[in-house]
């Protein structure tokens, strides 16, 4: 819950909260096992978003790609909604090749999952 709230605060113009979100979400993601795949995918997306908000574009892109890859393995329609904030933030950094690739990866996932 801390990671979710702090990511929201960072997104809403209080970037100092991103680092607290990163710490909380990193801890949670490490504790999720295979039985919590959907929750792990959701938290990975928030963690990637927090890294982008904190200015660590490379790490945000890497973790974001992991989040999309995890979402692709699920049969959950909610994953598209959970990736939307990450995509919006990634689109602010399209000059960074890895972040641009992440935005494209999210778009491809959303488009492909609407036809399943």
Tab-separated table of C-alpha atoms in Angstrom:
chain	number	residue	atom	x	y	z
A	1	UNK	CA	0.000	0.000	0.000
A	2	UNK	CA	2.887	2.378	0.796
A	3	UNK	CA	4.356	1.902	-2.663
A	4	UNK	CA	1.010	2.582	-4.327
A	5	UNK	CA	0.305	5.746	-2.365
A	6	UNK	CA	3.828	7.104	-2.745
A	7	UNK	CA	3.836	6.456	-6.492
A	8	UNK	CA	0.545	8.349	-6.774
A	9	UNK	CA	1.981	11.253	-4.776
A	10	UNK	CA	5.103	11.334	-6.944
A	11	UNK	CA	2.954	11.289	-10.069
A	12	UNK	CA	0.898	14.197	-8.770
A	13	UNK	CA	3.813	16.602	-8.564
A	14	UNK	CA	5.586	15.448	-5.430
A	15	UNK	CA	8.578	13.589	-6.908
A	16	UNK	CA	10.349	13.191	-3.578
A	17	UNK	CA	7.893	10.364	-2.814
A	18	UNK	CA	9.228	8.242	-5.672
A	19	UNK	CA	12.194	6.956	-3.679
A	20	UNK	CA	9.989	5.777	-0.813
A	21	UNK	CA	7.724	4.088	-3.361
A	22	UNK	CA	10.732	2.398	-4.971
A	23	UNK	CA	11.940	0.983	-1.655
A	24	UNK	CA	8.505	-0.319	-0.681
A	25	UNK	CA	7.699	-1.803	-4.083
A	26	UNK	CA	11.127	-3.414	-4.475
A	27	UNK	CA	10.589	-5.185	-1.151
A	28	UNK	CA	7.099	-6.364	-2.090
A	29	UNK	CA	8.084	-7.613	-5.549
A	30	UNK	CA	10.912	-9.659	-4.039
A	31	UNK	CA	8.448	-11.423	-1.723
A	32	UNK	CA	5.837	-12.361	-4.327
A	33	UNK	CA	5.969	-15.962	-5.457
A	34	UNK	CA	4.458	-17.643	-8.516
A	35	UNK	CA	1.058	-17.826	-6.826
A	36	UNK	CA	0.937	-13.998	-6.790
A	37	UNK	CA	1.788	-13.435	-10.459
A	38	UNK	CA	-0.891	-10.812	-11.102
A	39	UNK	CA	-0.029	-8.784	-8.000
A	40	UNK	CA	3.651	-9.029	-8.912
A	41	UNK	CA	2.953	-7.730	-12.433
A	42	UNK	CA	0.945	-4.822	-11.003
A	43	UNK	CA	3.708	-3.933	-8.543
A	44	UNK	CA	6.390	-4.197	-11.224
A	45	UNK	CA	4.438	-1.680	-13.313
A	46	UNK	CA	4.225	0.722	-10.358
A	47	UNK	CA	7.902	0.189	-9.549
A	48	UNK	CA	8.883	0.984	-13.136
A	49	UNK	CA	6.669	4.067	-13.045
A	50	UNK	CA	8.304	5.231	-9.800
A	51	UNK	CA	11.770	4.804	-11.343
A	52	UNK	CA	10.744	6.892	-14.352
A	53	UNK	CA	9.348	9.565	-12.034
A	54	UNK	CA	12.630	9.500	-10.110
A	55	UNK	CA	14.613	10.006	-13.311
A	56	UNK	CA	16.162	6.538	-13.530
A	57	UNK	CA	14.995	5.926	-17.082
A	58	UNK	CA	17.173	2.900	-17.757
A	59	UNK	CA	15.988	1.003	-14.684
A	60	UNK	CA	12.391	2.111	-15.263
A	61	UNK	CA	12.509	0.770	-18.807
A	62	UNK	CA	14.049	-2.530	-17.716
A	63	UNK	CA	11.531	-3.135	-14.924
A	64	UNK	CA	8.682	-1.892	-17.095
A	65	UNK	CA	9.583	-4.434	-19.759
A	66	UNK	CA	9.561	-7.109	-17.063
A	67	UNK	CA	6.087	-5.909	-16.003
A	68	UNK	CA	4.719	-6.151	-19.545
A	69	UNK	CA	6.286	-9.572	-20.025
A	70	UNK	CA	4.650	-10.724	-16.776
A	71	UNK	CA	1.299	-9.247	-17.818
A	72	UNK	CA	1.440	-11.098	-21.135
A	73	UNK	CA	1.493	-14.393	-19.232
A	74	UNK	CA	-1.735	-13.594	-17.378
A	75	UNK	CA	-5.366	-13.859	-18.362
A	76	UNK	CA	-6.302	-10.627	-16.593
A	77	UNK	CA	-7.993	-7.717	-18.323
A	78	UNK	CA	-6.961	-5.461	-15.425
A	79	UNK	CA	-3.321	-5.550	-16.482
A	80	UNK	CA	-4.015	-3.172	-19.371
A	81	UNK	CA	-5.440	-0.609	-16.954
A	82	UNK	CA	-2.526	-1.014	-14.564
A	83	UNK	CA	-0.025	-0.390	-17.355
A	84	UNK	CA	-1.702	2.820	-18.539
A	85	UNK	CA	0.063	5.190	-16.040
A	86	UNK	CA	3.422	3.610	-16.906
A	87	UNK	CA	2.750	4.101	-20.625
A	88	UNK	CA	1.767	7.737	-20.105
A	89	UNK	CA	4.958	8.408	-18.159
A	90	UNK	CA	7.088	6.522	-20.688
A	91	UNK	CA	5.650	8.655	-23.479
A	92	UNK	CA	7.182	11.709	-21.786
A	93	UNK	CA	10.658	10.241	-22.413
A	94	UNK	CA	10.485	8.992	-26.002
A	95	UNK	CA	13.928	10.454	-26.695
A	96	UNK	CA	15.369	7.644	-24.534
A	97	UNK	CA	15.572	4.488	-26.708
A	98	UNK	CA	14.821	1.966	-23.947
A	99	UNK	CA	11.853	3.970	-22.663
A	100	UNK	CA	10.536	4.409	-26.211
A	101	UNK	CA	10.802	0.623	-26.663
A	102	UNK	CA	8.870	0.170	-23.411
A	103	UNK	CA	6.064	2.470	-24.594
A	104	UNK	CA	5.886	0.523	-27.860
A	105	UNK	CA	5.886	-2.798	-25.981
A	106	UNK	CA	2.960	-1.658	-23.816
A	107	UNK	CA	1.051	-0.471	-26.894
A	108	UNK	CA	1.620	-3.798	-28.666
A	109	UNK	CA	0.440	-5.712	-25.583
A	110	UNK	CA	-2.707	-3.627	-25.171
A	111	UNK	CA	-3.591	-3.920	-28.862
A	112	UNK	CA	-2.929	-7.677	-29.001
A	113	UNK	CA	-4.839	-8.391	-25.795
A	114	UNK	CA	-7.953	-6.588	-27.051
A	115	UNK	CA	-8.246	-9.117	-29.868
A	116	UNK	CA	-7.950	-12.227	-27.703
